[in-house]
Short mmCIF file of C-alpha atoms and ligand atoms in Angstrom, two decimals:
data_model
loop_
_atom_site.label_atom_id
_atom_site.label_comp_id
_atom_site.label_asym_id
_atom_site.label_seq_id
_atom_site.Cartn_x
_atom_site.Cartn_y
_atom_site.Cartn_z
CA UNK A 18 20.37 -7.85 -38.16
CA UNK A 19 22.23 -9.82 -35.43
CA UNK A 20 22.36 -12.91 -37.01
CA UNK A 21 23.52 -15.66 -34.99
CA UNK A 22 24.28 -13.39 -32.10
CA UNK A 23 20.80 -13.83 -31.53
CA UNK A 24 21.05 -17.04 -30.47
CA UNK A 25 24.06 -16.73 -28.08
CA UNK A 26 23.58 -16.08 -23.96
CA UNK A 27 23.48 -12.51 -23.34
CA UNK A 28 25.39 -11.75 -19.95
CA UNK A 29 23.19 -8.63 -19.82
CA UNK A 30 19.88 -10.97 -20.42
CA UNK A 31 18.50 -9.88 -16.73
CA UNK A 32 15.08 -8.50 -15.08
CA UNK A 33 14.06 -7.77 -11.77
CA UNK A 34 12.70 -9.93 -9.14
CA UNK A 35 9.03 -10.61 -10.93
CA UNK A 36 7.16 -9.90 -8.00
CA UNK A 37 8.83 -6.18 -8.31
CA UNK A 38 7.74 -6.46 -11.81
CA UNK A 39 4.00 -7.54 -11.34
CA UNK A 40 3.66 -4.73 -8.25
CA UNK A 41 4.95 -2.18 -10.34
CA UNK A 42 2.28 -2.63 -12.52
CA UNK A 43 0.00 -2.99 -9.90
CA UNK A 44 0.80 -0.25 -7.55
CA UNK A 45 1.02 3.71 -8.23
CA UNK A 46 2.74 5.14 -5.45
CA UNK A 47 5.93 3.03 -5.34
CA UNK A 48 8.14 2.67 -2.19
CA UNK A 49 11.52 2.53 -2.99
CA UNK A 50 14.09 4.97 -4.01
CA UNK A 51 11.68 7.72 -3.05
CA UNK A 52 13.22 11.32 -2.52
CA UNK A 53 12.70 12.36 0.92
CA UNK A 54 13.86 16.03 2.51
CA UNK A 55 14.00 15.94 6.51
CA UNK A 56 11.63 18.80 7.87
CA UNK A 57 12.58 18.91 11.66
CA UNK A 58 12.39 16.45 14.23
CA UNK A 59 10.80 13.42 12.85
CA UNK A 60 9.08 15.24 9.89
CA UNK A 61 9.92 14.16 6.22
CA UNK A 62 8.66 15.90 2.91
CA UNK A 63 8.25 12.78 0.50
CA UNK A 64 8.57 14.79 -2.95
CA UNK A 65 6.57 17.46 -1.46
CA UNK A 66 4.16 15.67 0.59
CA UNK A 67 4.62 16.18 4.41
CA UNK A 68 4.66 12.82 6.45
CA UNK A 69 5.97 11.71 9.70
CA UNK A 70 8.84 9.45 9.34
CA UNK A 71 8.19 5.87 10.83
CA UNK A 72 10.58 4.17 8.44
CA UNK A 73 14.53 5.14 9.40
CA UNK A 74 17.38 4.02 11.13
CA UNK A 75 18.52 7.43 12.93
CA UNK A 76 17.27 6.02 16.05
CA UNK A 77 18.84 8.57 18.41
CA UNK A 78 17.52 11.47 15.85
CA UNK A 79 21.34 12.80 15.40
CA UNK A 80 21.58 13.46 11.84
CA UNK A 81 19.68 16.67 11.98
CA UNK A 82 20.92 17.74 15.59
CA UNK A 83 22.98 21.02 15.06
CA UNK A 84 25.36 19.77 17.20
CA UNK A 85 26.66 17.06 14.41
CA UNK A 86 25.73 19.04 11.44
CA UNK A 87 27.84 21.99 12.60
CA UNK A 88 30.63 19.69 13.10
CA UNK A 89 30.36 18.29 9.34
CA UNK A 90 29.92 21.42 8.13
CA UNK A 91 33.11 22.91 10.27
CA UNK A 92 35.26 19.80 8.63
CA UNK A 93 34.76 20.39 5.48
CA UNK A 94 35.08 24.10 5.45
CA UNK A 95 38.38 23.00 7.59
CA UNK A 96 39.61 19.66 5.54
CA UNK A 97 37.70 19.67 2.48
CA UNK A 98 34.62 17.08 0.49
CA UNK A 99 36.60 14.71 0.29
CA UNK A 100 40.34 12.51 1.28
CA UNK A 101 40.64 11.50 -2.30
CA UNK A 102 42.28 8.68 -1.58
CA UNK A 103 42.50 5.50 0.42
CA UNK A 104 43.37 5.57 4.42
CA UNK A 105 46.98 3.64 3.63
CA UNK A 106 48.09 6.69 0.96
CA UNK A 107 46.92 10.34 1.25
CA UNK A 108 43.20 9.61 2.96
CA UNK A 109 44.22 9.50 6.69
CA UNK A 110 43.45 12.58 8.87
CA UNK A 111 43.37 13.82 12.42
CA UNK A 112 39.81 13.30 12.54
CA UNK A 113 40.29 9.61 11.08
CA UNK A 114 42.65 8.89 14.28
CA UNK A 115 40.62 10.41 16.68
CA UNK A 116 37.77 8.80 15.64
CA UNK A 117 38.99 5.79 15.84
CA UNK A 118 41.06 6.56 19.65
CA UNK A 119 37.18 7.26 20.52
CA UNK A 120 35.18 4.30 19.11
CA UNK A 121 37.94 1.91 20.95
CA UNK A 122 37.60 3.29 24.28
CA UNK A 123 33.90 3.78 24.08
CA UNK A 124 33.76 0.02 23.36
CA UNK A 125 36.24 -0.95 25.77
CA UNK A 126 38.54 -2.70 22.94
CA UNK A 127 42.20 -2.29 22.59
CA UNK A 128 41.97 -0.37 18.68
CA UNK A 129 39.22 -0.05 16.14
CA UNK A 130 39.43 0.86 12.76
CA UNK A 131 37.35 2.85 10.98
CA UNK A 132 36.08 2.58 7.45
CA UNK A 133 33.52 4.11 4.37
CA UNK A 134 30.81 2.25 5.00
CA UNK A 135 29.34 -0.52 7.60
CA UNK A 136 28.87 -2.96 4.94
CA UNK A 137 32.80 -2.51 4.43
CA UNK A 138 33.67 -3.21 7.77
CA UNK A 139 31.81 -6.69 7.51
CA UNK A 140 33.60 -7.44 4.01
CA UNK A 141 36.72 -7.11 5.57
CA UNK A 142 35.96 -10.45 7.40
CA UNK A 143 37.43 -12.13 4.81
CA UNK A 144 40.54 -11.18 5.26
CA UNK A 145 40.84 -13.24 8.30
CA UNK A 146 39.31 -16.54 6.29
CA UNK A 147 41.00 -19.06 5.08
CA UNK A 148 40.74 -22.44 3.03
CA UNK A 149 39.92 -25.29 5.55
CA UNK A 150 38.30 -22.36 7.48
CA UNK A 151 34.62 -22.76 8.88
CA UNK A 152 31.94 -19.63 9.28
CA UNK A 153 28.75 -20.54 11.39
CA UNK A 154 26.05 -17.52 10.04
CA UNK A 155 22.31 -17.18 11.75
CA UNK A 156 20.96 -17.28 8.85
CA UNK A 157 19.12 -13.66 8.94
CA UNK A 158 22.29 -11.91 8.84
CA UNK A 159 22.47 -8.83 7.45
CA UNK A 160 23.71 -8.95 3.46
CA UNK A 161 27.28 -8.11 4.17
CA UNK A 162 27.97 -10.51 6.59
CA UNK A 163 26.42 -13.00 4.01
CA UNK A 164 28.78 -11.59 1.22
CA UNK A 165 31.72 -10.97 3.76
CA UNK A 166 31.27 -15.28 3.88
CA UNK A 167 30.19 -15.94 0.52
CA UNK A 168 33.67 -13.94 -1.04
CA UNK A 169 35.82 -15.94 1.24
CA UNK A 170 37.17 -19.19 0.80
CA UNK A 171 36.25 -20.50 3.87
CA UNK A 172 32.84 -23.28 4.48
CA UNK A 173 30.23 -22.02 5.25
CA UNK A 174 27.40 -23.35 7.76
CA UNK A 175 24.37 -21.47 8.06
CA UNK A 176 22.16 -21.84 11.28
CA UNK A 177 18.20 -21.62 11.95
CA UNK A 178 18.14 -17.88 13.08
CA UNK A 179 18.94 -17.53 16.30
CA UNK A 180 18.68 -21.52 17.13
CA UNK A 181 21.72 -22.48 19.49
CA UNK A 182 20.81 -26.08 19.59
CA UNK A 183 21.27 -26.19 15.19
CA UNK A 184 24.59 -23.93 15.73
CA UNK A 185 25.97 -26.59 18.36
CA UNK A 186 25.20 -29.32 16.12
CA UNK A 187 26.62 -27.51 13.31
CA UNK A 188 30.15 -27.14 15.31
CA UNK A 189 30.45 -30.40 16.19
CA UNK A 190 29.74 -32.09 12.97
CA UNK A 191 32.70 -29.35 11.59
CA UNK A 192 34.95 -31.29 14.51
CA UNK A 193 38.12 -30.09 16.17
CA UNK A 194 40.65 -29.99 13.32
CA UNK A 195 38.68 -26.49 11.25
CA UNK A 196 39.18 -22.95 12.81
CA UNK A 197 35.89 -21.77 13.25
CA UNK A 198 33.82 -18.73 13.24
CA UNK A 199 30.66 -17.42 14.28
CA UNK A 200 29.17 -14.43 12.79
CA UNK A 201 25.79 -12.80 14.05
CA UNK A 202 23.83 -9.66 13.99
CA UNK A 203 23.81 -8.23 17.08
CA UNK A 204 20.16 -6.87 16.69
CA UNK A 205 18.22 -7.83 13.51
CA UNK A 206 17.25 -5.29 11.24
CA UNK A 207 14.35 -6.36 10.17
CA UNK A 208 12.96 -8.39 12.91
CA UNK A 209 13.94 -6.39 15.81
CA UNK A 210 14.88 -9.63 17.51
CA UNK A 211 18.25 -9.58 19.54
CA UNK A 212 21.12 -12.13 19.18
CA UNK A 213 20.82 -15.21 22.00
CA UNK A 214 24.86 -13.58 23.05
CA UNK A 215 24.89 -15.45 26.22
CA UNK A 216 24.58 -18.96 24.66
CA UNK A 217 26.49 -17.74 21.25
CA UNK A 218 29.69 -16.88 23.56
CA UNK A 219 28.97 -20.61 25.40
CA UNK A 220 29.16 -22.33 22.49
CA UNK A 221 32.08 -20.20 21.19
CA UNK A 222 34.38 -20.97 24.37
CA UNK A 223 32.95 -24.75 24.07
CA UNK A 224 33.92 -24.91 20.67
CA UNK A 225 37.28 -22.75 20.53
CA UNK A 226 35.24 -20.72 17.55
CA UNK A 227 36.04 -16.57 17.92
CA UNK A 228 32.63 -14.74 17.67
CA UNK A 229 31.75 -11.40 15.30
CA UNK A 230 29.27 -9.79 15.84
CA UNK A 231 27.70 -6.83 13.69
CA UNK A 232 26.40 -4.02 16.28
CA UNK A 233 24.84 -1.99 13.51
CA UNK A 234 21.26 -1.34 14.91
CA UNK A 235 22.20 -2.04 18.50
CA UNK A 236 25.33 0.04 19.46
CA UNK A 237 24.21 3.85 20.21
CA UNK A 238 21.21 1.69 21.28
CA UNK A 239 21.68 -0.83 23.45
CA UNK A 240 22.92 -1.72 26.82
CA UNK A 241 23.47 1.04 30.12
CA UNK A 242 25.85 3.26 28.19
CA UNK A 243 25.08 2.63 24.65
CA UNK A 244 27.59 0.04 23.55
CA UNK A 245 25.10 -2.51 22.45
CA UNK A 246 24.00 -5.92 23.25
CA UNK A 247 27.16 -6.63 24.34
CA UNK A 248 26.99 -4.52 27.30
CA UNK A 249 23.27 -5.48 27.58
CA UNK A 250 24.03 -9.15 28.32
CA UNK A 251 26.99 -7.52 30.35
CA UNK A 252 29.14 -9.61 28.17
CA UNK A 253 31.37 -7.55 26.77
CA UNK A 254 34.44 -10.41 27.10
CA UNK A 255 32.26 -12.88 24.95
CA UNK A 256 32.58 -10.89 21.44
CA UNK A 257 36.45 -11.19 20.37
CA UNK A 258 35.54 -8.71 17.34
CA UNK A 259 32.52 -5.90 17.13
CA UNK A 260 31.92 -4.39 13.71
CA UNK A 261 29.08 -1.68 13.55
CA UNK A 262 27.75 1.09 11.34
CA UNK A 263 27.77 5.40 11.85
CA UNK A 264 24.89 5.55 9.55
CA UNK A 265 22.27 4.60 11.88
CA UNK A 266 22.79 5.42 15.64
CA UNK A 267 25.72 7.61 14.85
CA UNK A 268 23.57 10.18 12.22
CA UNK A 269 26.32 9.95 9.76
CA UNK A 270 28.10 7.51 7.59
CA UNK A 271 30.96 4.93 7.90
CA UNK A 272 31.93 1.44 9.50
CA UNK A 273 33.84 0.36 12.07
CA UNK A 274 35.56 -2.75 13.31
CA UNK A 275 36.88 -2.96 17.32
CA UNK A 276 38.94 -5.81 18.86
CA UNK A 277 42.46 -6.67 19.66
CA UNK A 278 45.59 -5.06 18.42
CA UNK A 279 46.89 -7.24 16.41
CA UNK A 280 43.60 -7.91 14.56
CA UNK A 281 43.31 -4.63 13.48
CA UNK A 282 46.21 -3.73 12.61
CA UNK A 283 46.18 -6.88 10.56
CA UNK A 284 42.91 -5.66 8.66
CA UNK A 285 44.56 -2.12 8.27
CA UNK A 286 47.12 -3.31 6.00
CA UNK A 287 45.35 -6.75 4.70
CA UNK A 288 41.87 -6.28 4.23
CA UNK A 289 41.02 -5.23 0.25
CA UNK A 290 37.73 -3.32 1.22
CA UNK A 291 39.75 -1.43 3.37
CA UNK A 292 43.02 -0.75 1.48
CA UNK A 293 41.49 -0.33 -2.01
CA UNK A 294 39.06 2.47 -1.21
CA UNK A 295 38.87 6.02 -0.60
CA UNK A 296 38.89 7.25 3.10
CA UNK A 297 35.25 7.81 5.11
CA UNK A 298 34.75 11.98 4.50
CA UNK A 299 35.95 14.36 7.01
CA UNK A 300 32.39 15.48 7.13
CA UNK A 301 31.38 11.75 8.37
CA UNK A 302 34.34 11.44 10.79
CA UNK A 303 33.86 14.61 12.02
CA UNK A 304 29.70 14.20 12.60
CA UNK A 305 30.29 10.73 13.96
CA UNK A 306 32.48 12.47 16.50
CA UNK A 307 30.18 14.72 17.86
CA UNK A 308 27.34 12.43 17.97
CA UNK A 309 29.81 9.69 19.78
CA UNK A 310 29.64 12.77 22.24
CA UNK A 311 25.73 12.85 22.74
CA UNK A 312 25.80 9.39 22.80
CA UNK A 313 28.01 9.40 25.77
CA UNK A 314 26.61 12.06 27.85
CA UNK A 315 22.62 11.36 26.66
CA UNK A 316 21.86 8.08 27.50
CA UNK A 317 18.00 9.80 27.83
CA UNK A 318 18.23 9.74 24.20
CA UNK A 319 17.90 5.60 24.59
CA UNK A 320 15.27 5.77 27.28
CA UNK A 321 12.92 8.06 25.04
CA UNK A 322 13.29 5.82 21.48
CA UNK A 323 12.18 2.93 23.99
CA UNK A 324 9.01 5.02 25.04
CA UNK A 325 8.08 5.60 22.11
CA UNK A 326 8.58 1.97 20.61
CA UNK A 327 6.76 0.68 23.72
CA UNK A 328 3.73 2.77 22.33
CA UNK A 329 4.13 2.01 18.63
CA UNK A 330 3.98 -1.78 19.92
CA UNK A 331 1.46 -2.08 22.44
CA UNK A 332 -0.84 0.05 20.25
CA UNK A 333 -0.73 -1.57 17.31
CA UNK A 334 -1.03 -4.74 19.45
CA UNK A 335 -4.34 -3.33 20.90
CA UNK A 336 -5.43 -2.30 17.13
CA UNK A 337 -4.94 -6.07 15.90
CA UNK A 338 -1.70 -6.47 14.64
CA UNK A 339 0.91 -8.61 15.48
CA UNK A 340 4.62 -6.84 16.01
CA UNK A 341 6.17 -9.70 17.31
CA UNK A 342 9.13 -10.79 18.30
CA UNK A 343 10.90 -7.60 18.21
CA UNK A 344 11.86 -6.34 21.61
CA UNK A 345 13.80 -3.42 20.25
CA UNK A 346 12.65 0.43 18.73
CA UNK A 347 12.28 -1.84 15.24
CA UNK A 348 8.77 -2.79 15.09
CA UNK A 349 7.81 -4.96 12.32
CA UNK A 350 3.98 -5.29 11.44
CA UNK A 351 3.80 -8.36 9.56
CA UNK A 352 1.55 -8.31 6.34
CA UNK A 353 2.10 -11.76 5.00
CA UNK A 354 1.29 -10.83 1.48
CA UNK A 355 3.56 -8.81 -0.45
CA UNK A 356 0.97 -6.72 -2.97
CA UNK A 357 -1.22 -6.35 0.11
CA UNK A 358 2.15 -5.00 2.73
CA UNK A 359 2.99 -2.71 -0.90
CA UNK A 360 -1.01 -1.20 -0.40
CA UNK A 361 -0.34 -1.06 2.93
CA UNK A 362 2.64 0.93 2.47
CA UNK A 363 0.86 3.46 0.36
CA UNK A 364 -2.44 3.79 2.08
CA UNK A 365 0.20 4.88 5.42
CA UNK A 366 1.75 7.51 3.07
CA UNK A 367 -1.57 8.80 2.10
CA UNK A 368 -2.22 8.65 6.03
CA UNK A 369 0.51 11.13 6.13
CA UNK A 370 3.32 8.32 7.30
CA UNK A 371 6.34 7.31 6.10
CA UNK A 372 7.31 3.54 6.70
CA UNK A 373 9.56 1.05 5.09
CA UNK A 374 7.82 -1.91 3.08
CA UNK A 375 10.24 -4.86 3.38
CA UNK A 376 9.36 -7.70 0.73
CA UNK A 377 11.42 -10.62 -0.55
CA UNK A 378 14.26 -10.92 -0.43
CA UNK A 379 14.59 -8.74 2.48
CA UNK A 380 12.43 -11.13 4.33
CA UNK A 381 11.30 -14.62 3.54
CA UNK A 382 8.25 -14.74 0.78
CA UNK A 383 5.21 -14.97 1.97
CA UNK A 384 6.35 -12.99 5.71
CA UNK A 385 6.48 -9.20 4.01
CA UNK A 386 6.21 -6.69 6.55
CA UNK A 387 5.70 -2.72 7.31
CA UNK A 388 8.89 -1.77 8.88
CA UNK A 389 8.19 1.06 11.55
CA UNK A 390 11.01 2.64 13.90
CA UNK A 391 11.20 4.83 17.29
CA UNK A 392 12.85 7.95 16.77
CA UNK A 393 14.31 10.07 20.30
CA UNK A 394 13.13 12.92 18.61
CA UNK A 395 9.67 11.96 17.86
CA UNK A 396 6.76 13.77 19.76
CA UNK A 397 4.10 11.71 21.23
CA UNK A 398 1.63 13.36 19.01
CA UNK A 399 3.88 12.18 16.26
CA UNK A 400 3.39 8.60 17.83
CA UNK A 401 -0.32 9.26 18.03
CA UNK A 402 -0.11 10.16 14.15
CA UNK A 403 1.62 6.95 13.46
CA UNK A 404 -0.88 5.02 15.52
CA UNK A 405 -4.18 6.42 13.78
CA UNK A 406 -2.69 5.97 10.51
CA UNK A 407 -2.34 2.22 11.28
CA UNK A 408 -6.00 2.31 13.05
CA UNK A 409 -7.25 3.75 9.40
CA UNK A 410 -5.41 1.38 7.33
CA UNK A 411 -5.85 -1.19 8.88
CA UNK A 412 -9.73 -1.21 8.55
CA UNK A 413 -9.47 -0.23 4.92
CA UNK A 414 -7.59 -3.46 3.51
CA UNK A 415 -9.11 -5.46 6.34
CA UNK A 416 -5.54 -5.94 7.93
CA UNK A 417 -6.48 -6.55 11.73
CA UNK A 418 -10.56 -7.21 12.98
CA UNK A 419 -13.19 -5.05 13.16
CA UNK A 420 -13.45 -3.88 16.82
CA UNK A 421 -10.36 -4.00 18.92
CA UNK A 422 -9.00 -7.40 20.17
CA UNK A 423 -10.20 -8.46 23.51
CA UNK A 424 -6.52 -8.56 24.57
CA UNK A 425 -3.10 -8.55 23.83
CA UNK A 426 0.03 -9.41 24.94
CA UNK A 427 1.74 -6.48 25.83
CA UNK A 428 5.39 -6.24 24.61
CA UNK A 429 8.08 -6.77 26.84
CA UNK A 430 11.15 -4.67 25.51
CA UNK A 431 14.99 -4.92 26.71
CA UNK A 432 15.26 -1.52 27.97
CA UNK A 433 18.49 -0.18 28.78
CA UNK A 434 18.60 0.70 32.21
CA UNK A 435 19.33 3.90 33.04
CA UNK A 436 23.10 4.93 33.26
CA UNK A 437 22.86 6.58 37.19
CA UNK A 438 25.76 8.98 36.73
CA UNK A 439 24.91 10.89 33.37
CA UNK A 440 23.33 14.13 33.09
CA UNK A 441 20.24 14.05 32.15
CA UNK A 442 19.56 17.16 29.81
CA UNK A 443 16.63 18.30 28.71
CA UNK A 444 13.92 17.51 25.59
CA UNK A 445 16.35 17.25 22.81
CA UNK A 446 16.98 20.58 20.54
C1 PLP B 508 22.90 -5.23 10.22
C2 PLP B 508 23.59 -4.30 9.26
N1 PLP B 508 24.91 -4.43 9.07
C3 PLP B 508 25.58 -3.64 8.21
C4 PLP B 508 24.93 -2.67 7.48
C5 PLP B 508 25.70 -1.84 6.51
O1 PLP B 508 25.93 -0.57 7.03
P1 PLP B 508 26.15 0.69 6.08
O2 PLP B 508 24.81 1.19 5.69
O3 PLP B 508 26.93 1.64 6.91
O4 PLP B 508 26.93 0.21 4.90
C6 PLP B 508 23.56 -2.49 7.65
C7 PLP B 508 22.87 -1.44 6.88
O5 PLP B 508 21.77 -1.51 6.49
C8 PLP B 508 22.86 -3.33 8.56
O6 PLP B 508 21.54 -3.21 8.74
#
């Protein structure tokens, strides 16, 4: 008997999304939180079944090179699981410092700091935001860039995704007397779309606004020697602050932040998600470290991921679908519905490929989409396998015409060029 209590709101009166609800009904072979063991080079074992993987962010393939396991393994037989405590305290080590020594000068800032987790390393925006503060936000930023804003006290304007004209208007309706900020992805995760830097960093000098942006996908990626779309625009002046993730290009796991002294050292001893947490692992300093290295000396590693995404695009182009606009190794097929992109997702598996279905909220509703990434390490048989999978699914559920287009457009992808100095070693181990 509850009584009255019946009657009285229920903080922990909550459901799911109910278009999760209704597919889960709907769909048997369900794509999230699915176990997955890594089988060699660009192989995955989904609870047992073998699959190539389409559908992860390890563009460079470095989480399973033996160069950076080796080096996690060799720091924590050396250091230990875990710092058990935060940076400022007892969580600091060698490999912390060094890590951080490295991920300045490979960036060309003056200091970085390094922390648990990317998503940390965007929170810890907010403690540079004020009251009477304004944030300008594309408004597909990645969800800690959106919290980093939202748990701030600062206004916040959002603009049309990567529409300069709606951002200019935006800064000068916020007028002279508001310190202002823009925040941007560098290269949009789901999308694959790059940030317009050039006209962000106009608009930021135009507007006396400092400009953040989040090199998550792209650095490791983009630009000659890896250091994102910064150096690809060969504007690496025009971003006064670079955050960025080690969980994608890097292999491993943690977050940085790069810019000017006194910024950083500010965030070191001000920002909460930095000072109220445990330290990133030795393992994940230590695996970041060696795959900085590869990064550094590899830059084939870049050229190979575009290959292959310049395949994955074009040929799914020529089988019907549309990829567009990503220029990058993200390709997103776009489904439209999200039941039919869930099917989609599950025919692929049974196709022996494993992709990422990205529904609402992760995209708009109504704009769902298979989410299908270049690996270095993939084969071009591998590619081929990804290819026929989409050919096969793609007449089953009716997702692209019967018979191949007449044309396509042919992608045109923002290839790094090709860094004339490096070694260039052979087909990765
Ligand atoms: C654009 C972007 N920023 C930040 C993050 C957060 O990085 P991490 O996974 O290291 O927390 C992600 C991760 O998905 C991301 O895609």
């Amino acid at each position: 008997m509850r009584g009255a209590a019946e009657d009285m709101e229920d903080v922990f009166d909550k459901r799911i999304a109910p278009i999760l609800e209704k597919a889960m009904g709907e769909i048997s072979d369900w794509p999230y939180f699915r176990a997955l063991t890594p089988k060699g080079p660009g192989e995955v074992t989904v609870e047992g079944r073998p699959s190539v993987m389409a559908g992860c962010n390890d563009y460079l393939g470095l989480a399973c090179d033996p160069r950076v396991t080796e080096a996690a393994a060799e720091a924590v037989r050396r250091y230990g699981a875990s710092c058990s405590g935060s940076r400022s305290l007892n969580g600091t080590m060698v490999l912390h410092e060094e890590l951080e020594h490295r991920i300045a000068a490979f960036l060309e800032r003056p200091a970085a700091l390094v922390t648990t987790t990317g998503f940390q390393a965007n929170l810890m925006l907010t403690a540079l935001l004020e009251r009477g503060d304004t944030v300008f936000s594309d408004m597909s930023n990645h969800a800690s860039l959106v919290d980093a804003v939202r748990l701030s006290p600062a206004a916040r304007r959002r603009y049309r995704h990567r529409d300069l004209d709606h951002l200019e208007r935006l800064l000068s309706a916020a007028g002279p007397d508001t310190a202002k900020l823009i925040v941007t992805d560098g290269l949009f995760s789901m999308e694959g779309d790059v940030c317009p830097l050039p006209g962000l960093g106009t608009l930021a000098r135009r507007h006396g606004a400092r400009l953040v942006v989040d090199g998550a996908h792209d650095i490791g990626l983009l630009g000659e020697r890896g250091r994102g779309v910064a150096e690809h625009f060969g504007l690496m002046d025009a971003v006064d602050l670079q955050t960025g993730t080690l969980s994608k290009c890097f292999g491993s796991l943690g977050g940085f932040v790069a810019g000017p002294e006194h910024i950083v050292r500010f965030l070191r001893y001000t920002a909460r998600p930095f000072v109220f947490t445990a330290a990133m692992s030795p393992a994940s300093a230590a695996a970041a470290l060696a795959a900085l290295t590869v990064i550094e000396t590899e830059p084939d590693r870049r050229q190979r991921v575009f290959n292959h995404a310049e395949r994955l695009h074009n040929g799914l182009r020529a089988l019907g679908y549309t990829t567009s606009p990503s220029v990058t190794p993200v390709v997103p097929v776009h489904i439209g519905d999200e039941l039919l992109c869930l099917r989609a997702w599950q025919e692929l598996l049974d196709h022996g490929v494993y992709t990422n279905a990205v529904i609402p909220p992760g995209v708009p509703s109504h704009r769902s989409l298979i989410r299908v990434t270049a690996q270095a390490t993939h084969t071009e048989e591998q590619i081929t396998r990804i290819l026929d999978a989409f050919a096969a699914v793609g007449r089953l559920l009716r997702l692209v015409p019967r018979g191949a287009p007449d044309d396509y457009e042919p992608v045109d992808l923002i290839r790094p060029r090709h860094h004339a100095t490096a070694p260039l070693p052979a087909e990765s181990p």
